[in-house]
Each structure stands twice: as C-alpha cells, then as structure tokens.
Short mmCIF file of C-alpha atoms and ligand atoms in Angstrom, two decimals:
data_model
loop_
_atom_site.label_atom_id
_atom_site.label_comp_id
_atom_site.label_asym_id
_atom_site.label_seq_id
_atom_site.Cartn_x
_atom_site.Cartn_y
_atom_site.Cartn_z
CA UNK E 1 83.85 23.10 -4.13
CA UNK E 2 83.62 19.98 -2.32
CA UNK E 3 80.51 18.42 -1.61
CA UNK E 4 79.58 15.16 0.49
CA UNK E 5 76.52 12.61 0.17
CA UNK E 6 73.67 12.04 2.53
CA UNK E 7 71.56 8.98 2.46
CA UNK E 8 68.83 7.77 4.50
CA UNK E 9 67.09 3.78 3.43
CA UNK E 10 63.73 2.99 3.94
CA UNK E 11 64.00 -0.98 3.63
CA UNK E 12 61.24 -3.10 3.35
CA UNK E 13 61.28 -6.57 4.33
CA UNK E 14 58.79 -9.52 4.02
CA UNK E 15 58.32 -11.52 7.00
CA UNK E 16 59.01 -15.22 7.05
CA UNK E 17 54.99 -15.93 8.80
CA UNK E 18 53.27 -18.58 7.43
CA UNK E 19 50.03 -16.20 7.11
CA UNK E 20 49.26 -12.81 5.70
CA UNK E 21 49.00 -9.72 8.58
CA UNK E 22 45.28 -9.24 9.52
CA UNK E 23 43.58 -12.68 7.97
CA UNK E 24 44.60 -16.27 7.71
CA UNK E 25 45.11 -16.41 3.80
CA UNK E 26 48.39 -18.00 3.16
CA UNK E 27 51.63 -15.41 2.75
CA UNK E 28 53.87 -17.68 0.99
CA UNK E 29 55.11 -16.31 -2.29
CA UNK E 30 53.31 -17.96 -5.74
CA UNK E 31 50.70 -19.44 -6.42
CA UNK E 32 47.72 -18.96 -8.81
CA UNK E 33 46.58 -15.32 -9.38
CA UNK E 34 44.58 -14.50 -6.57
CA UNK E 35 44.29 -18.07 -4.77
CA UNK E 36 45.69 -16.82 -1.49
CA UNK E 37 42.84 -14.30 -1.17
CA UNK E 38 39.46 -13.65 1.32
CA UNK E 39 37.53 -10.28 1.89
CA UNK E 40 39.33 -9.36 4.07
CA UNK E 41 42.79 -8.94 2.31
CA UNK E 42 40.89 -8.18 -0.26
CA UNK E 43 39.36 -5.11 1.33
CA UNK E 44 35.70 -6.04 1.24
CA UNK E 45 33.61 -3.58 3.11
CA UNK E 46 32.89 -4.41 6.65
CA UNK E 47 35.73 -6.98 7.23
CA UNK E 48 37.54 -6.65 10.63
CA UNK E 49 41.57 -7.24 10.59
CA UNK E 50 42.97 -9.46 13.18
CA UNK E 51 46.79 -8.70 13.99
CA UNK E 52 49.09 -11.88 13.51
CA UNK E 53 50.93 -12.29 16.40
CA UNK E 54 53.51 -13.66 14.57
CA UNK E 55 54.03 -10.43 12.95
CA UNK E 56 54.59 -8.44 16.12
CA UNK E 57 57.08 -11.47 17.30
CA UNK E 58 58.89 -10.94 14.02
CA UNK E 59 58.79 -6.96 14.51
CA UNK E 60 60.07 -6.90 18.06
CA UNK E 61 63.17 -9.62 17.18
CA UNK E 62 64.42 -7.02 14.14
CA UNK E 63 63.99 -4.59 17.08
CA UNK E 64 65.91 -6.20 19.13
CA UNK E 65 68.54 -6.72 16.89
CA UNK E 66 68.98 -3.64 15.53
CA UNK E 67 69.13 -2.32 19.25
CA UNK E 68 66.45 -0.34 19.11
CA UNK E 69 63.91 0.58 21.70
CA UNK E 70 60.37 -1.76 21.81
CA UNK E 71 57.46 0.12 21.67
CA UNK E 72 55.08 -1.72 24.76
CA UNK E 73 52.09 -0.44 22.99
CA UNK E 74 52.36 -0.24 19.34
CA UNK E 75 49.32 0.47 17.28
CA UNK E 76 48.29 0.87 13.73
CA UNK E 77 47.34 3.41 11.33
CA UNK E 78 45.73 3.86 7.99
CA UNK E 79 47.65 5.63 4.97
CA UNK E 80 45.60 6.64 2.79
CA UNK E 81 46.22 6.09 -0.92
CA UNK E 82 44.33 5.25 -4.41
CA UNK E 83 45.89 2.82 -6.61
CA UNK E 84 44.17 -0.51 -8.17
CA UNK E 85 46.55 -2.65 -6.39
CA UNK E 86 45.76 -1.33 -3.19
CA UNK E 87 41.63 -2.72 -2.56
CA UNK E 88 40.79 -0.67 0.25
CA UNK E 89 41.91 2.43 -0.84
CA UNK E 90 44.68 2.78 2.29
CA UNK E 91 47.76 0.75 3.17
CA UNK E 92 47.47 -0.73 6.86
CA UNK E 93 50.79 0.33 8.93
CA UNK E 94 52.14 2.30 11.87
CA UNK E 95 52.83 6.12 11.98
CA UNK E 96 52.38 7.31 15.47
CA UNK E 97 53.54 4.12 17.59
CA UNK E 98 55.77 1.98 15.56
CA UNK E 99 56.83 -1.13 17.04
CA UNK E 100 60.65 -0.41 17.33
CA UNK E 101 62.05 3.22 17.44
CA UNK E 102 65.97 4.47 18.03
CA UNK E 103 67.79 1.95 17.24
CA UNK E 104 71.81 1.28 16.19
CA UNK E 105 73.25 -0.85 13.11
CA UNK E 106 77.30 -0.96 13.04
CA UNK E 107 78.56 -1.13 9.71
CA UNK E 108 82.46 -1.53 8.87
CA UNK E 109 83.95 -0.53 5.54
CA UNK E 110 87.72 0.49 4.36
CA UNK E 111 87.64 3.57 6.23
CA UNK E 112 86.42 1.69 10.03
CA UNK E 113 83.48 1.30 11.79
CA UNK E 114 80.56 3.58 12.09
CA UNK E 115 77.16 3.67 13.70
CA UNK E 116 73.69 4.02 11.42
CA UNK E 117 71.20 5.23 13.43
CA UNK E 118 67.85 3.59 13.38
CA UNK E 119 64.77 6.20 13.52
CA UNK E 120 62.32 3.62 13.43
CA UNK E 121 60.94 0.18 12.54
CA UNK E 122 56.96 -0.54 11.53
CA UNK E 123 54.82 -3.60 10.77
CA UNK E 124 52.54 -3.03 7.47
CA UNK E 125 50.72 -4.42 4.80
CA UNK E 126 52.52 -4.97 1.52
CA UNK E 127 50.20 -4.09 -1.81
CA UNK E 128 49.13 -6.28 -4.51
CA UNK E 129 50.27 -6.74 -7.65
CA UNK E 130 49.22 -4.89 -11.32
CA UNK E 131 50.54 -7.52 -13.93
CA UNK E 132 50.69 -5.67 -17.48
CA UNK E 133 51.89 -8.55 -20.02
CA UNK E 134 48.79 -10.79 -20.43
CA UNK E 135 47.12 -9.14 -22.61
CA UNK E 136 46.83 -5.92 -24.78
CA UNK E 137 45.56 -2.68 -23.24
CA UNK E 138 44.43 -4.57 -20.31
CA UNK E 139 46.32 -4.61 -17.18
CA UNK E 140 45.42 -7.55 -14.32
CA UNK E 141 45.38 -7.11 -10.65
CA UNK E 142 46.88 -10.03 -8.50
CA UNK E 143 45.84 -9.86 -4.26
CA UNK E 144 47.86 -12.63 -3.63
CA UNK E 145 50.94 -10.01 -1.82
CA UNK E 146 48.08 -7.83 -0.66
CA UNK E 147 48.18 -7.97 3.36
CA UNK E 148 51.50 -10.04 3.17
CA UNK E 149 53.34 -8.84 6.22
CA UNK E 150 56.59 -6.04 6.15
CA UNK E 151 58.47 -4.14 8.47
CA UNK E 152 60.01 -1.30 7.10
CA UNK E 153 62.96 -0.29 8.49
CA UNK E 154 63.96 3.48 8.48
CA UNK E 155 67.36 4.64 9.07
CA UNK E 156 68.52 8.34 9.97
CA UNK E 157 70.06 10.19 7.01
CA UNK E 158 73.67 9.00 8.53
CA UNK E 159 74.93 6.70 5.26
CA UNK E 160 77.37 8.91 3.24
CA UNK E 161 78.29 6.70 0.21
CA UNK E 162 77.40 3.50 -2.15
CA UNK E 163 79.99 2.02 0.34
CA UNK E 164 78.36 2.85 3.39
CA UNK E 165 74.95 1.56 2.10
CA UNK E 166 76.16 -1.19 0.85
CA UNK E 167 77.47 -2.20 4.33
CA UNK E 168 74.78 -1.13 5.62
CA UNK E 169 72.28 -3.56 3.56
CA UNK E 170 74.89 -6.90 3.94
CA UNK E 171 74.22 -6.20 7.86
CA UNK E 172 70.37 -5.78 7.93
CA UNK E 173 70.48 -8.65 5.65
CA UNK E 174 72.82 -11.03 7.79
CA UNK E 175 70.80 -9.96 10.87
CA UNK E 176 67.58 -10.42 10.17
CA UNK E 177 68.86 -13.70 8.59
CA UNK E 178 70.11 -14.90 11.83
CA UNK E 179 67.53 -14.10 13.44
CA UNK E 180 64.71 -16.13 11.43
CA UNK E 181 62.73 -12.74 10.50
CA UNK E 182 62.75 -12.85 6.48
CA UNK E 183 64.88 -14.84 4.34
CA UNK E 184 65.47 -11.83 2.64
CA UNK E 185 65.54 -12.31 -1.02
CA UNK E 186 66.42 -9.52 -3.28
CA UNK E 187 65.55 -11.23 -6.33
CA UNK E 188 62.07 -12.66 -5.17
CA UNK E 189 61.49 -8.76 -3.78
CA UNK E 190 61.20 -10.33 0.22
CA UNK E 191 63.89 -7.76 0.61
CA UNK E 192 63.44 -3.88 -1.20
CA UNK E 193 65.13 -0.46 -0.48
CA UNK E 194 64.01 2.91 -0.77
CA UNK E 195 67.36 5.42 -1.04
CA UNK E 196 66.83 8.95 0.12
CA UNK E 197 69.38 10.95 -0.94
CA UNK E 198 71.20 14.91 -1.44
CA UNK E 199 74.14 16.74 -1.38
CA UNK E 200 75.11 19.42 0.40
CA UNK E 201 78.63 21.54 0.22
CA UNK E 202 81.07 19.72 2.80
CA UNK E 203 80.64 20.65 6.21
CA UNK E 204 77.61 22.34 5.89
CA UNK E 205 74.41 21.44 8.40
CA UNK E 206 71.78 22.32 5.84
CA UNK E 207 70.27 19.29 4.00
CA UNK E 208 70.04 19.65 0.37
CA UNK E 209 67.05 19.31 -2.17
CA UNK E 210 66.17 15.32 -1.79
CA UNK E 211 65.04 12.75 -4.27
CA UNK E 212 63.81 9.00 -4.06
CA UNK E 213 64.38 5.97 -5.38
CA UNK E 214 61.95 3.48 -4.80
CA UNK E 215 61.94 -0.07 -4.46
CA UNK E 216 65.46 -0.77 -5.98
CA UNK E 217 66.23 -4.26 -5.49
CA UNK E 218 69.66 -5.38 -6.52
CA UNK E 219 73.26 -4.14 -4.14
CA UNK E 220 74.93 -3.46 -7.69
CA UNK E 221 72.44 -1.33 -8.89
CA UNK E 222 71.64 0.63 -5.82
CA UNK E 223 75.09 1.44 -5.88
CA UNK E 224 75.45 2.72 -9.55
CA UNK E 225 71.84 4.26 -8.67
CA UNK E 226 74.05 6.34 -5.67
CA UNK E 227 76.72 7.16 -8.05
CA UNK E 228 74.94 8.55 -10.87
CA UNK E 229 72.56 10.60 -8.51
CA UNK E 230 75.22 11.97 -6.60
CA UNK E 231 76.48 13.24 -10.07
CA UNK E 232 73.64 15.00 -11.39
CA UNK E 233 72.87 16.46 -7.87
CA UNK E 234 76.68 18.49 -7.98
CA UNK E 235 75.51 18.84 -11.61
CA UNK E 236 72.44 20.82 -10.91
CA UNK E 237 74.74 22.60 -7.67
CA UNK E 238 77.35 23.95 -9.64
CA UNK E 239 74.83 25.37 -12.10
CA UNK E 240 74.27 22.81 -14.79
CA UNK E 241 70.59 23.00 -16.70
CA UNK E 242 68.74 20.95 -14.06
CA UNK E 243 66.82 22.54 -10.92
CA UNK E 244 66.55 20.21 -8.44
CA UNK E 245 63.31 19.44 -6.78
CA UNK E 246 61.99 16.84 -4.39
CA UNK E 247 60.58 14.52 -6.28
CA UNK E 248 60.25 10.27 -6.89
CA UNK E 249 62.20 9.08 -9.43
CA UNK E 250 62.61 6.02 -10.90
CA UNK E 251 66.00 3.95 -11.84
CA UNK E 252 66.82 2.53 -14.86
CA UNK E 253 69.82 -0.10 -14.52
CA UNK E 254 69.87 -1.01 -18.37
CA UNK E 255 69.99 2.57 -19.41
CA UNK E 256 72.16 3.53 -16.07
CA UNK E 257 69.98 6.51 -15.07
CA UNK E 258 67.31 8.22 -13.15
CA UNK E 259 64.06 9.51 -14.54
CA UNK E 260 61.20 12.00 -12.30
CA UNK E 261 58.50 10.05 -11.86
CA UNK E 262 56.44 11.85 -9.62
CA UNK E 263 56.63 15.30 -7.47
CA UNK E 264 57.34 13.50 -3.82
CA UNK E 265 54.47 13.49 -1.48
CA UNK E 266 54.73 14.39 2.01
CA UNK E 267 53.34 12.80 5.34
CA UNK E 268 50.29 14.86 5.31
CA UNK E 269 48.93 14.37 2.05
CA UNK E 270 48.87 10.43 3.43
CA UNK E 271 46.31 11.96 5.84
CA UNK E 272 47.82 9.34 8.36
CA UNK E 273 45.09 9.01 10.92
CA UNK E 274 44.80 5.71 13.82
CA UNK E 275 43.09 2.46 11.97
CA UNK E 276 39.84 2.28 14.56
CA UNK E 277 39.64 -1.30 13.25
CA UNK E 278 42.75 -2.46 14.71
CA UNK E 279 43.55 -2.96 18.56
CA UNK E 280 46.60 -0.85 19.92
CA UNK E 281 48.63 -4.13 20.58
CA UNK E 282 50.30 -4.09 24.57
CA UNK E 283 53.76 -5.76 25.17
CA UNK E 284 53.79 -7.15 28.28
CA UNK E 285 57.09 -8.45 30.36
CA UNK E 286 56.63 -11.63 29.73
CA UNK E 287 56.03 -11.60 25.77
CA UNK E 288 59.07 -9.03 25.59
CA UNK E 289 61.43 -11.49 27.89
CA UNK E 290 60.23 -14.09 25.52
CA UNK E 291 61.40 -12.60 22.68
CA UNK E 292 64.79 -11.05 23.81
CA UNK E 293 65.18 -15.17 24.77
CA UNK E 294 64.91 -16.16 21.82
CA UNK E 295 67.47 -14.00 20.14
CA UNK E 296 70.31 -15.65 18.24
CA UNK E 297 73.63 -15.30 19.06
CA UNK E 298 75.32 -12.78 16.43
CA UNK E 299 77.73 -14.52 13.66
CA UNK E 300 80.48 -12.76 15.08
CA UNK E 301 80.80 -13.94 18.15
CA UNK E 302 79.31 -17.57 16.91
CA UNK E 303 82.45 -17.29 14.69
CA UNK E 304 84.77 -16.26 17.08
CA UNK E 305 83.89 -19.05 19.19
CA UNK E 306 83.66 -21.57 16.79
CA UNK E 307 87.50 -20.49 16.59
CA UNK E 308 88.42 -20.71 20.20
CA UNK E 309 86.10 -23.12 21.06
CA UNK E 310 86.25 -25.53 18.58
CA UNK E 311 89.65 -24.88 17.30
CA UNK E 312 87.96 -23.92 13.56
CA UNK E 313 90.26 -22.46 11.10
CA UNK E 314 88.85 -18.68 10.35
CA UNK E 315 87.86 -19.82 7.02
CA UNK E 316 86.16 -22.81 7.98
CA UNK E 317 84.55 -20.44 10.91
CA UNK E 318 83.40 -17.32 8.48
CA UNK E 319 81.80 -19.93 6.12
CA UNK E 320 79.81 -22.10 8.86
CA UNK E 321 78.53 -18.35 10.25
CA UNK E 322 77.50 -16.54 6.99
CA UNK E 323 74.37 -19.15 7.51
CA UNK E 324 72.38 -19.71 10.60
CA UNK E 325 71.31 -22.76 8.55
CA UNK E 326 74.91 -24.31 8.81
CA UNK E 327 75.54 -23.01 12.46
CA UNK E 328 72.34 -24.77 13.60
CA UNK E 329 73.37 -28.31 11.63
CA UNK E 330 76.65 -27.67 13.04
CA UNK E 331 75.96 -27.22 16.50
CA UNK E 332 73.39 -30.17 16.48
CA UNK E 333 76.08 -32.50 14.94
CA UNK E 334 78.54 -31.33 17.06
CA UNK E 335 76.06 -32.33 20.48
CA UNK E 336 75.81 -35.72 18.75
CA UNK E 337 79.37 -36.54 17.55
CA UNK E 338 81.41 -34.23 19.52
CA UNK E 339 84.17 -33.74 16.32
CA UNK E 340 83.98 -30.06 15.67
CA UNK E 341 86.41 -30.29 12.67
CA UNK E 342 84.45 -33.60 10.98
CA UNK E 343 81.16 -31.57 11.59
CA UNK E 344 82.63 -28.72 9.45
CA UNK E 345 84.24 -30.82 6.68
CA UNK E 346 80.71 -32.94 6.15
CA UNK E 347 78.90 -29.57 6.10
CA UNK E 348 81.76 -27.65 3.74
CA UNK E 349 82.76 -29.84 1.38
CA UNK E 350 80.03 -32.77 1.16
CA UNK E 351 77.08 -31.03 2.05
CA UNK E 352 77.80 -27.53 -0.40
CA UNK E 353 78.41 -30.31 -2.71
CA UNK E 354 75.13 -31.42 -3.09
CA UNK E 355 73.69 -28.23 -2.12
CA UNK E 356 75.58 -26.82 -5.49
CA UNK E 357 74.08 -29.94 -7.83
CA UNK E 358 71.01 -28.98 -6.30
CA UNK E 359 71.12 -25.16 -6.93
CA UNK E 360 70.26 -24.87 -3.35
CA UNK E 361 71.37 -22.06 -1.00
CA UNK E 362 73.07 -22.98 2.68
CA UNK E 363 70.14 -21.36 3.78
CA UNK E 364 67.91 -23.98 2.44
CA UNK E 365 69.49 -27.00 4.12
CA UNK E 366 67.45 -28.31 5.67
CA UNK E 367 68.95 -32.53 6.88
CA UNK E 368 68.63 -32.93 10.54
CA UNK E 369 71.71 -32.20 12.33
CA UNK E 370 71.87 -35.15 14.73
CA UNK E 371 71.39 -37.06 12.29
CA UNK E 372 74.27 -35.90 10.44
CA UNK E 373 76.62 -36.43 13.88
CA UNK E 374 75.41 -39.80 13.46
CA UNK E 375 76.25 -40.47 10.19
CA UNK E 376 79.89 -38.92 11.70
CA UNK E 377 80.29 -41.37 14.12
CA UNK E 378 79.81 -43.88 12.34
CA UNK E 379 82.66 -42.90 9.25
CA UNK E 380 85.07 -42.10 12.07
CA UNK E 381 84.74 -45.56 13.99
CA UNK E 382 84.80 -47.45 10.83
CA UNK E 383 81.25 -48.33 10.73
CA UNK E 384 80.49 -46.86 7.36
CA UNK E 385 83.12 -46.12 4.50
CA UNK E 386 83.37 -42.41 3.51
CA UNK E 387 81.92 -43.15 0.08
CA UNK E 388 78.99 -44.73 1.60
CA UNK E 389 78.46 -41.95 3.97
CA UNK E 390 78.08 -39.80 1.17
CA UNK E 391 75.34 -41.90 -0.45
CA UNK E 392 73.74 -41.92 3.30
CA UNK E 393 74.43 -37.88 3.40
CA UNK E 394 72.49 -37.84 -0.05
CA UNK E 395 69.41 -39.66 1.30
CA UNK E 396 69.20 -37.45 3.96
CA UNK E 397 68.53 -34.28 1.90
CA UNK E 398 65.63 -35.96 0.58
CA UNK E 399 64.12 -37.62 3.97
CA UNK E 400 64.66 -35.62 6.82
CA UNK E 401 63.31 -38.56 9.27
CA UNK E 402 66.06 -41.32 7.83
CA UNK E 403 68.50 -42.51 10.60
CA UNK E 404 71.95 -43.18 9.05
CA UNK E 405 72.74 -46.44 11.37
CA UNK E 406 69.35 -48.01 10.39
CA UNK E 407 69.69 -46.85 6.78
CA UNK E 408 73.43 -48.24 6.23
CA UNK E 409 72.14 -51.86 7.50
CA UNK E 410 69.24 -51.62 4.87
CA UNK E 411 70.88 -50.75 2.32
CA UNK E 412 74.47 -52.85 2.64
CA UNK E 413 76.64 -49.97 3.77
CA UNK E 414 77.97 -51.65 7.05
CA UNK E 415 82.01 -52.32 6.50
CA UNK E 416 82.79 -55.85 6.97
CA UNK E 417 85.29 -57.43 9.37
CA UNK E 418 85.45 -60.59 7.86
CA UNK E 419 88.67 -61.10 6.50
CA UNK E 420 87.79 -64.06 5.12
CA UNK E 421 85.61 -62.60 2.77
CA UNK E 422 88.56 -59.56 1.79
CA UNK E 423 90.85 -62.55 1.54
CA UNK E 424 89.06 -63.93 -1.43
CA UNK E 425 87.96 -61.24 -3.29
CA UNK E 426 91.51 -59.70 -3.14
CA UNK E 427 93.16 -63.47 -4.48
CA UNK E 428 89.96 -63.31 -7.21
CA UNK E 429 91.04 -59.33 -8.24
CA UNK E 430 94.56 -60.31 -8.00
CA UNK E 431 94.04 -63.62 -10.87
CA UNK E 432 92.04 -61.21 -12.72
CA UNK E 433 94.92 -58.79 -13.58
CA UNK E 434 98.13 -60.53 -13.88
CA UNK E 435 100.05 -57.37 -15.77
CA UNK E 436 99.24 -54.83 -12.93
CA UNK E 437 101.05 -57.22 -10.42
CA UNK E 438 103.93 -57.56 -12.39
CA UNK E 439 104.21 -54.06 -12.68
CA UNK E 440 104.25 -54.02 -8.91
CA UNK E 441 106.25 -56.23 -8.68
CA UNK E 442 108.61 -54.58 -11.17
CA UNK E 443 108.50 -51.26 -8.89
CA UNK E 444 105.66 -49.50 -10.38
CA UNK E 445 103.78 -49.09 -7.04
CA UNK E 446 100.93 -47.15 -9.02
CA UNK E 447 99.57 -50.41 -10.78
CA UNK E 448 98.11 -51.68 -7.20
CA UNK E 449 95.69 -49.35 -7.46
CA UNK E 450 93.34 -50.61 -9.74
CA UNK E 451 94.00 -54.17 -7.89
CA UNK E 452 92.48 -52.37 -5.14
CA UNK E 453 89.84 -50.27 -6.85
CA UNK E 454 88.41 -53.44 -8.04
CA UNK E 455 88.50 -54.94 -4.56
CA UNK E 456 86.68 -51.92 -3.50
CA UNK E 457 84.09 -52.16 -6.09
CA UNK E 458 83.60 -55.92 -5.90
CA UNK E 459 83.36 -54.81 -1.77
CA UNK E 460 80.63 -52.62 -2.40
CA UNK E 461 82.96 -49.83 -0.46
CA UNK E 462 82.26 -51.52 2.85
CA UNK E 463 86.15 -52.17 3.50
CA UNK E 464 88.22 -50.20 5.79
CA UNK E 465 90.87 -49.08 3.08
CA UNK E 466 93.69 -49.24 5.09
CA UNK E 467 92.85 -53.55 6.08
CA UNK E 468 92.34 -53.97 2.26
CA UNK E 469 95.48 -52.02 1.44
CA UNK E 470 97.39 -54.51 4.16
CA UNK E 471 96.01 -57.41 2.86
CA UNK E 472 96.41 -56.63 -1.00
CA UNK E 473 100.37 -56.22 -0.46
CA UNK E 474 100.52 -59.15 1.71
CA UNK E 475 98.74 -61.57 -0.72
CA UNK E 476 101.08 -59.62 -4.04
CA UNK E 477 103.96 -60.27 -1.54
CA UNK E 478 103.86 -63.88 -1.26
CA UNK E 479 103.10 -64.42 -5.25
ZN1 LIG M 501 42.97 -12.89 3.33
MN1 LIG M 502 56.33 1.28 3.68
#
C-alpha cells in the first residue's frame, strides 16, 4: 500500500524586543543566572503584567507577513501547567483571540509551488530554564528566559514531506528576518519547531494516529527526525510490533531516533481559561496602518529590482537580498554614491571579508551605509586609493560615527597630486634596484613591478596607480 505524510509545525520564535513581555527586565539572551529577573517574571504573588507594546508590534508584522488576518482585539489567556521552570504555575499566552489567524506562507520545492496554510499566530511567554550539570543530584532553575517574548506560529497540517518543511522553515525564517521580528537563531534556540506528524493510506481523508516532536532545533535533524518517523509510523500500519498512540516523543539526533516521552495532552487538560490580569489589547486603524507601513519589501521583489533597476547580476542580487542587513547598507550607499555595482562589490567582496575574519554574520553588519557611499566616492574619484579604502572600510566596523573623508585626512590616506613628489621617489626606487631595470629593459616587463610596489609602499598607497605606472616607464625610458 501506499501511504503519504502529514505534517503540521508549531514554531516558536523569540522576539527581537529589548524587554521581556509583561515587565521591564531585560530579554536579551545571557547573562548571569537569574540577573534579568523581578517578581513579576518571576511569578511573585500579587504582581500585575503589563503587555509590551513592542510585542504586539512584533506579532501583528509576522501577521502581516504571513498574510494572515489581524485580530483588532487580541487578548490573553492562562495555560495552566506545573513544572519548576515555570514560577507561576501557568504559561501566559493566547487561546481564544490570538493576534493573527488564517494566514498563507508559499513555499517552492522540486516539485513547484504550494500554499501552507496558517491557522494561527499567538504572543506568549517563553519558560525558564532547569540547568542539570552544576552539581550532583541537584538541578538549578535559571528565570532569566522566563517572560521573554514568543509568537508561536501554527500552521495547518498541509506540509507533506522533510522537503516541504524544510521550505517551509527557510521562508518563516527569511520573513521574519526581513521584517526585523526575531533574528531567528536556531542554535541560540530564538528559533524552535514543534513537528506534528501521521500517516495515513494515500488518498484517504482520515488523519492518522499523531505524535510530537518538540522543540527540535536544527533543519538537518528535523528532517532525519521526519524520515525516521514516517518509517516507524508505516511500520506500526502494516502490522509491525508497535501500536501507535498519540503521544510526545522526544528525538535523539546522535542515536537517529525517537523515544515516547509522554502520553500527549490535549487542550483541555491546559484548562485554558482568559488571564483576568491582562487587558484584552484593541487595534485601532491607526496602530494597524502603522504597522502594515512599516512592512519591508519582500527579498524577491528587492532582488528582482535590484536586477532591473540597478542592472545587478542575479548572483550579486540573491546575495545582497538573503540579508535585510546588506539591502539596507546597500540602499543607503547607493542614495549617497549613486554606483549600484561599486555598492555591491564593497559590500560582497570587502565587507564579507572582514565580516568572515570576524566570524560575523551579514546580519550583524552593522557600518553606516552613507558612510560607506562616501567612502565610494571617494575611491572612484581618486580621492582615496583602494587599499586605503579598505583600511577606512575596517575602521568603520569598529566606529559606526567615523566619516571616511575626515578620517582619510587624519590618518594620511588622501592620494597626492604632486608629481613632484612621485617624481622623486620613483628616481630614488629606480637607483635602489638597478637589476630589475635591466631586466626591463631586457624585455622582462614583470621586473617593473616591484619598482613600483616599492613606489607604492614608500607612497604610503596614496598614488593613483595608473600616474605612477606612467611615470615609472617614462623615467626607465629615458635611462
Ligand atoms: Zn521581570
Ligand atoms: Mn507555545
């Protein structure tokens, strides 16, 4: 018999707010065990939550660009739970008005496009953190994630294979990129998936028995996670030892399998009932116009622009768009300098340069991007020599406030005019190596360039290299 897949993802992602949900306690991740803590995060009796705007903001954009519907009055709800990282005994989110409902995610693998539907999107709390390894038989408890703010975004049972979820993860994770609403980090666990998932005989309506794994956080092992749970599932189907049951189970990427952890709860033994603490939050026209605003454009049509547009090469144009980081530099250069294709070579080869030495991701730049058209201008007039841009381009990483025209005259990186001065140090480089200018002269045209390497050198770099080039052969010339 043939059988086929069916997946549904409950993703949870961190929000990029400066603050934690429902208290002012910093949300950044680190830090000391338990310094970004108060009693009210760290469910204290009698403490009232405040809702971070922020939050909402945040919720409402990965609305937005996931196409889904905004809730205009969203409110919260209490979950109710025991577990020592969670202090007050339920988890803070939304169950009966989320903020974002019905929305659309287009994915495209080998075999086309297809649309992921989007049941839902709410704003909660995330829960602390039990750390195990200090010492023996003892187990720690660290508040500093407790209250640090998530949406989780839950998507119809419509994904169908590792493929398809994979797709589906890259977009989420481009989108709400773009968009400024997590910086979604697999590895630091800003970005976490739950994977729903059964199998049911081909064509058949009937859902089959479903399992859950929870918080997997790596593409490559969600996918081997898909493939060995598909297995067992036509296993169990076609009358192996297992019975299936609905259940939470727990993945194991060293071992590469799946182990029952716990018999899978449902929604009412959460006894989800409306936080009383918490204000139903209204969305009014003019915060929802706000927000649609301040949407980004989507990297596909930045990159098809940059391509018509600007006349960028695809490549050059996929690269610039996989970061908003690098679209915003470039864009802010570009306004300055107006050179579309010197913008992108400063930002693809010299800038992932140092991004690279500094184990830095294009995400992470951070120079000012007028500044950088700046620094452009003044390579592609002559100002500055290309080396010594690079130098300036270095500084910049570190001081975000350094202008590149004052900073070249400071530092000696202005390219000199004065003959006069090339003149001389080419008839001093020239005396200094007799056998390369016989070699020129003998037809070797290579030897002239350590003539002019020293010149260079001895020139600090602040030559145009085509005068000094002129000028070396001239002066060889009339030995
Ligand atoms: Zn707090
Ligand atoms: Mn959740």
């Amino acid at each position: 018999m043939k059988y086929e897949t069916v997946i549904g993802l409950e993703v949870h992602v961190e929000l990029a707010t400066e603050s934690k949900i429902f208290c002012s306690c910093s949300a950044k991740f680190g830090g000391g065990p338990n310094e970004h803590v108060c009693p009210a995060c760290s469910g204290m009796p009698g403490m009232l939550p405040v809702v971070n705007k922020r939050v909402v903001d945040l919720g409402m954009t990965a609305g937005m660009m996931l196409n889904c519907h905004i809730n205009r009055t969203t409110t919260f709800d209490k979950k109710s739970y025991y577990y020592p990282d969670l202090p007050g005994a339920y988890q803070t989110t939304q169950w009966f008005a989320p903020v974002a409902v019905n929305g659309l995610v287009e994915i495209e693998t080998s075999s086309g496009k297809k649309g992921i539907r989007i049941k839902q999107i709410h704003m909660e709390e995330d829960a602390g953190k039990l750390v195990h390894d200090i010492m023996p038989d003892t187990t720690h408890v660290d508040f500093n994630r407790t209250s640090v703010p998530l949406i989780e975004i839950v998507s119809q049972p419509d994904l169908s294979s590792a493929e398809e979820v994979i797709a589906y993860l890259e977009r989420l994770h481009s989108l709400l990129r773009f968009a400024k609403v997590s910086d979604c980090r697999w590895e630091q666990g800003s970005m976490r998936c739950d994977v729903n998932l059964s199998v049911r005989p081909e064509g058949s309506t009937k859902l089959g028995v479903r399992t859950e794994m929870k918080n997997m956080n790596s593409l490559a092992a969600i996918a081997r996670a898909i493939e060995y749970e598909t297995a067992r599932h036509i296993d169990a189907l076609e009358g192996g030892t297992e019975v299936l049951v609905q259940e939470t189970r727990r993945w194991d990427d060293v071992r590469g399998k799946s182990y029952a952890m716990r018999t899978k709860e449902t929604a009412g033994d959460y006894h989800y009932f409306p936080d009383p603490n918490v204000m139903p939050v209204v969305i009014d026209d003019e915060w929802y116009a706000e927000i649609k605003k301040s949407l980004p454009e989507l990297p596909e049509v930045k990159r098809a622009r940059y391509i018509t547009e600007y006349g960028l090469s695809e490549y050059d144009a996929g690269l610039l768009t996989e970061s908003r980081a690098l679209c915003d530099c470039f864009e802010a250069a570009l306004a300055v300098s107006g050179k579309a294709k010197d913008a992108a070579n400063w930002l693809l080869s010299d800038t992932m340069t140092i991004l690279n030495a500094k184990k830095m991701t294009s995400d992470m730049l951070k120079i000012n991007g007028a500044a950088l058209g700046e620094l452009i201008n003044l390579v592609s007039e002559g100002t500055v020599g290309r080396a010594n841009g690079r130098k300036i381009l270095a500084a910049m990483f570190d001081d975000e406030s350094i202008s590149p025209a004052k900073y070249a005259e400071e530092n000696g990186y202005i390219v000199s005019r004065d003959t006069s001065l090339i003149e001389s140090v080419v008839a001093a480089a020239i005396a200094a190596d007799p056998k390369a200018v016989a070699d020129y002269k003998s037809g070797k045209e290579k030897a002239i360039m350590s003539i002019f390497g020293r010149c260079m050198k001895e020139l600090r770099g602040n030559c145009d290299p085509q005068t000094l080039r002129e000028i070396l052969i001239d002066a060889i010339n009339r030995i």
